[in-house]
Coordinates of C-alpha atoms in Angstrom, one line a residue:
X1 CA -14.7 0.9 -5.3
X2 CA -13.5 0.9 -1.7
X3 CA -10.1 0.1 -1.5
X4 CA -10.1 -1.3 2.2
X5 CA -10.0 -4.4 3.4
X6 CA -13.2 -6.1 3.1
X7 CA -14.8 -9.2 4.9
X8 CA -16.6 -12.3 3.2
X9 CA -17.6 -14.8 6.0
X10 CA -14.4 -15.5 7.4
X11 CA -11.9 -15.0 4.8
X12 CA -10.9 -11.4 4.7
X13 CA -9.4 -9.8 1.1
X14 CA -7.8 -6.5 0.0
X15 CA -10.3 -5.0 -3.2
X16 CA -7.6 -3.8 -5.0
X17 CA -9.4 -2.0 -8.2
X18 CA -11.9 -3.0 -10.8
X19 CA -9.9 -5.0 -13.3
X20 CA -7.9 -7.2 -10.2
X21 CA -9.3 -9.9 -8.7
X22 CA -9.6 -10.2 -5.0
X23 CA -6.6 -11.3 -3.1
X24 CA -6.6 -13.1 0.5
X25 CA -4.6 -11.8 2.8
X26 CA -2.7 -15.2 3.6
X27 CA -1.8 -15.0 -1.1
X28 CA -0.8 -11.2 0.1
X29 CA 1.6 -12.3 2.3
X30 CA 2.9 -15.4 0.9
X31 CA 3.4 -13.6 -2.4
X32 CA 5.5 -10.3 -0.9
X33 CA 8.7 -10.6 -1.8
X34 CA 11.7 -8.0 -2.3
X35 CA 12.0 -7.7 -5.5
X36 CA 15.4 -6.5 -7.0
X37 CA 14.5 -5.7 -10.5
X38 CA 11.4 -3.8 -11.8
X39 CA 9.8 -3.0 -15.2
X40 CA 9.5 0.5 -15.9
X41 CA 6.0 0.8 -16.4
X42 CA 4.5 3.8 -14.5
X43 CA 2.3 3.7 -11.2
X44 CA 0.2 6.6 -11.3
X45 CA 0.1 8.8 -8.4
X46 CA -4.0 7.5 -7.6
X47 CA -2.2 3.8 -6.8
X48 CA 0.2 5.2 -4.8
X49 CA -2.2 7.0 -2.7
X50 CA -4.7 4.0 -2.2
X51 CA -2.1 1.9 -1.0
X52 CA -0.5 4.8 1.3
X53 CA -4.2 5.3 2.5
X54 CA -4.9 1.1 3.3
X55 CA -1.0 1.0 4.9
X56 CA -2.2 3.8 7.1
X57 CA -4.2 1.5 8.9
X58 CA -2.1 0.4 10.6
X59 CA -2.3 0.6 14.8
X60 CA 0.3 2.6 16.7
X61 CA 0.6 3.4 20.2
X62 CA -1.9 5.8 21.4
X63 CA -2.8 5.9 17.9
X64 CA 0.5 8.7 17.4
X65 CA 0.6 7.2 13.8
X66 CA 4.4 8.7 13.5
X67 CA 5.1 7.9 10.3
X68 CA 5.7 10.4 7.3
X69 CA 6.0 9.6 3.4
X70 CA 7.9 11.3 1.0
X71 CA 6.5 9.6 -2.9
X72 CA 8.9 10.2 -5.6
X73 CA 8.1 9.6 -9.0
X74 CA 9.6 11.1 -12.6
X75 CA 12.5 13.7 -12.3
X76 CA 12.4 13.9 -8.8
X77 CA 12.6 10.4 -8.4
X78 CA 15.7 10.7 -10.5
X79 CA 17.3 13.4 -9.2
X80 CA 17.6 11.5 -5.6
X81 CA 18.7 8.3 -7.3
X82 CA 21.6 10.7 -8.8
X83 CA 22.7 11.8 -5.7
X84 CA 22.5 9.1 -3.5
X85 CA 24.4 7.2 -6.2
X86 CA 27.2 9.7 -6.9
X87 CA 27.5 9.2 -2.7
X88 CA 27.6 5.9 -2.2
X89 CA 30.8 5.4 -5.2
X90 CA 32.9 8.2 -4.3
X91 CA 32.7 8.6 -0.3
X92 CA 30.5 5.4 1.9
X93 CA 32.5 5.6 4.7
X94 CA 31.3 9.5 5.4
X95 CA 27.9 8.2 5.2
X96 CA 25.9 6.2 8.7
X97 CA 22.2 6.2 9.3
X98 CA 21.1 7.5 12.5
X99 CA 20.3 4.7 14.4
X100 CA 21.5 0.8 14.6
X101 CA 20.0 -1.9 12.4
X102 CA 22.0 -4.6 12.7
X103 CA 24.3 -6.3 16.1
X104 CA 27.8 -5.5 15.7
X105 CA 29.3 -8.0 16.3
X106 CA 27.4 -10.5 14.3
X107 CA 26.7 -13.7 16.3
X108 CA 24.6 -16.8 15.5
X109 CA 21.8 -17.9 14.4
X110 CA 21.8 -14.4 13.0
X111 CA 25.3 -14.4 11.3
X112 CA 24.3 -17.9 9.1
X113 CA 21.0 -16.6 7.7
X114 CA 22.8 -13.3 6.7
X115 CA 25.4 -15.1 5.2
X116 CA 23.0 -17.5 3.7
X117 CA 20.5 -14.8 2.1
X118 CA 23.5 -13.1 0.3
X119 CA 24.8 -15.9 -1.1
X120 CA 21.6 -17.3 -2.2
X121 CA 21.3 -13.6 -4.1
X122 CA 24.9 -13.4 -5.8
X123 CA 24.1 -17.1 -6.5
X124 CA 20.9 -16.1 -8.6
X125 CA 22.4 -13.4 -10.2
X126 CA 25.2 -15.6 -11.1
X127 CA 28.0 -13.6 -9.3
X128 CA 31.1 -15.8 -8.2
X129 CA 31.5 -14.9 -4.5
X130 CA 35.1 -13.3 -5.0
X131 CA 33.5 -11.0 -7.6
X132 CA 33.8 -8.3 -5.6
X133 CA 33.1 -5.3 -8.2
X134 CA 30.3 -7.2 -9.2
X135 CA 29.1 -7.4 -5.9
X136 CA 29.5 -3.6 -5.6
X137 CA 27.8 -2.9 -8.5
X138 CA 24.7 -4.6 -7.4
X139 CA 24.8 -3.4 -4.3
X140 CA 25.0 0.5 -5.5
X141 CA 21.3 -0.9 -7.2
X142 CA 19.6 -0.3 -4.1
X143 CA 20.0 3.2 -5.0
X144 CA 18.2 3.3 -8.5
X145 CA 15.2 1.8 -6.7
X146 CA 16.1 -1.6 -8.4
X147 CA 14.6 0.0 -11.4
X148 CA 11.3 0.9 -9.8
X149 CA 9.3 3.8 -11.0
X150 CA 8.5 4.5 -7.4
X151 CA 10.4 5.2 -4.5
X152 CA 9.5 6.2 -1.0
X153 CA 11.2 7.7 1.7
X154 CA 10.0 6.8 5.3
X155 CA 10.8 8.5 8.1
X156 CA 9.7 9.8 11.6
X157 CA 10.3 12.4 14.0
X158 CA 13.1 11.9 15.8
X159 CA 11.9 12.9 19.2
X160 CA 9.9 10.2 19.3
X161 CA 11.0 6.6 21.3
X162 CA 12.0 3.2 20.4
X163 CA 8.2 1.9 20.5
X164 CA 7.5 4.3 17.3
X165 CA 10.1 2.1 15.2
X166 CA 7.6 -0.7 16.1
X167 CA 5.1 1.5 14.2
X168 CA 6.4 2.5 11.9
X169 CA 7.1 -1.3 11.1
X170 CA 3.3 -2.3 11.0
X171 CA 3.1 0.6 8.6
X172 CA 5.6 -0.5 6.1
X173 CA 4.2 -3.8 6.5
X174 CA 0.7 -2.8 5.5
X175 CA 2.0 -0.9 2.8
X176 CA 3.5 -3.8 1.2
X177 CA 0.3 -6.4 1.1
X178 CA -1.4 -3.3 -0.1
X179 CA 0.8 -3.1 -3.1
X180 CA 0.1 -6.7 -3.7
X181 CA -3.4 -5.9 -3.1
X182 CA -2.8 -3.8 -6.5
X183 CA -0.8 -6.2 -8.2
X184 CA 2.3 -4.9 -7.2
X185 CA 5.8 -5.6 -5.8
X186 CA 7.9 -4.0 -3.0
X187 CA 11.5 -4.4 -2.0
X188 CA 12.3 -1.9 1.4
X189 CA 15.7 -1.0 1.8
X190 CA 17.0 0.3 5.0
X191 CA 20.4 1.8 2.6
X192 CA 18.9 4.6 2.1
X193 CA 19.4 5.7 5.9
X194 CA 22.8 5.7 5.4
X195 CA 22.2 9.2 3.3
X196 CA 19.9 10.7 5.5
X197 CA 22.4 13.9 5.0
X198 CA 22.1 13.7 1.0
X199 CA 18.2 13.6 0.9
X200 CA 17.9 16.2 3.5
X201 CA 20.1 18.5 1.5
X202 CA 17.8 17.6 -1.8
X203 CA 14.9 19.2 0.5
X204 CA 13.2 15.5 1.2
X205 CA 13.8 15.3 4.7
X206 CA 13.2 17.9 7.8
X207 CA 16.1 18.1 10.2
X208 CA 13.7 17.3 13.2
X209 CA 13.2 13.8 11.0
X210 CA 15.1 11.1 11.3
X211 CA 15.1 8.3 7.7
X212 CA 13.9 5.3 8.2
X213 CA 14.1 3.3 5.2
X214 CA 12.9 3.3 1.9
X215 CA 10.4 1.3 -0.1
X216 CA 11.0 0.5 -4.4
X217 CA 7.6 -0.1 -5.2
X218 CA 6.6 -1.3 -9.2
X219 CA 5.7 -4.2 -11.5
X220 CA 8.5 -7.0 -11.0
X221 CA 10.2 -7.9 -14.1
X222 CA 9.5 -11.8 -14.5
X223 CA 12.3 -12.5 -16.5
X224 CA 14.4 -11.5 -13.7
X225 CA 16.6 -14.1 -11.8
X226 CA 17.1 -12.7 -9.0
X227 CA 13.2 -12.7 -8.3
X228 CA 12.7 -16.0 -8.4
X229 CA 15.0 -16.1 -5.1
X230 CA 12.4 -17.3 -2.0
X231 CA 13.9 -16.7 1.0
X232 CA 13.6 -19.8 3.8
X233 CA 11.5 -19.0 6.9
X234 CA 12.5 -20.9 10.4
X235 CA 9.2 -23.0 11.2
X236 CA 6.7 -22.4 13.9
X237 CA 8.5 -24.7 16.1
X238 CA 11.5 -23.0 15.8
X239 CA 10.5 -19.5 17.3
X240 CA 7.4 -19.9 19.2
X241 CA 6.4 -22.2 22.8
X242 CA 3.1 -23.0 23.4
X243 CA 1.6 -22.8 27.6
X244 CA -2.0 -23.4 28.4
X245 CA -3.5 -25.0 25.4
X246 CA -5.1 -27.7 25.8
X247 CA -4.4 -30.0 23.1
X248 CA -7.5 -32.6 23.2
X249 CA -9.6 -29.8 22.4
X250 CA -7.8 -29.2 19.0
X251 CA -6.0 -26.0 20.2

């Protein structure tokens, strides 16, 4: 069955595979989450590819499509999370990604919803917020993929410009719907920039490539607390103006 998006009247849905039922894009959406804490069960490679394939859709600028994928599953999946991990507890402070995520310094509204989000996690996950060692130890799950069989490693070429991070957002994007397209969940995690120097010296990164982030991707464990946290979005009102429309026409 094609696994591309597909068109019924006016209500387009992702055709995930013969035993799923069709899911609307607006459910795809509305139902991605980051989920912190996945089953084990396997995602054969054939998934991982239609969902790669679909995310690949996405539209770049002059259609450069910069994006490159590294899908680990198995021992080599393991052998990363290892290494990453052994990082991360002995020597952080040697580790920075190669380009700037967040403002420094922090400054509002932007400071609240971070502070907010967090909480709202250790809150799930029942950890008092002076816990700090147990706030380290969850943290240091972002490099066992949360548990996920998957992982991927997303990066770009580094000569290429700011507009290509913009891409490579769409793409990451697309790839997550797709997974819920297959009954999947996702959780990216920009961490695994900080490392860049560990998974090029595993052989998963070219030195002309700069990490991006990296994507879990599995079946969520429903048992898990922490999955059941639903982040609060800022209303339409609250983000967008409106110029032109002309409201007595319904617009």
């Amino acid at each position: 069955m094609d696994e591309k998006p597909r068109r019924l009247g006016y209500t387009c849905v992702f055709l995930a595979n013969s035993r799923s039922s069709p899911m609307q894009v607006a459910d795809a959406i509305r139902s991605r989450k980051s989920v912190r804490r996945f089953r084990p069960d396997p995602v054969p490679r054939a998934q991982v590819e239609r969902i790669l394939e679909l995310a690949a859709q996405a539209p770049s600028g002059a259609n450069t499509q910069p994006w490159k994928v590294r899908a680990l599953a198995g021992a080599a999946r393991d052998a990363l999370c290892r290494a990453v991990s052994a990082a991360a507890e002995q020597e952080p402070q040697r580790h920075h990604a190669e380009y700037g995520y967040y403002p420094d310094p922090w400054f509002e509204p932007y400071l609240e919803r971070r502070r907010t989000m967090g909480f709202s996690l250790y809150d799930a996950l029942g950890i008092a917020r002076g816990d700090r060692a147990a706030r380290e130890r969850q943290a240091l799950r972002n490099f066992q993929f949360f548990d996920a069989p998957v992982g991927l490693l997303i990066s770009m070429d580094r000569r290429m410009n700011t507009g290509s991070f913009l891409d490579l957002g769409m793409f990451v994007q697309n790839l997550m719907l797709a997974a819920r397209g297959e009954g999947l969940h996702s959780c990216p995690q920009g961490g695994f920039a900080d490392y860049h120097q560990v998974v090029r010296g595993l052989g998963l990164l070219d030195e002309e490539e700069i990490l991006v982030c990296a994507v879990a991707l599995g079946h969520a464990d429903p048992e898990a607390p922490e999955n059941g946290l639903v982040t609060a979005r800022v209303p339409v009102a609250g983000f967008a103006a409106f110029h032109g429309f002309d409201e007595s026409a319904g617009g």
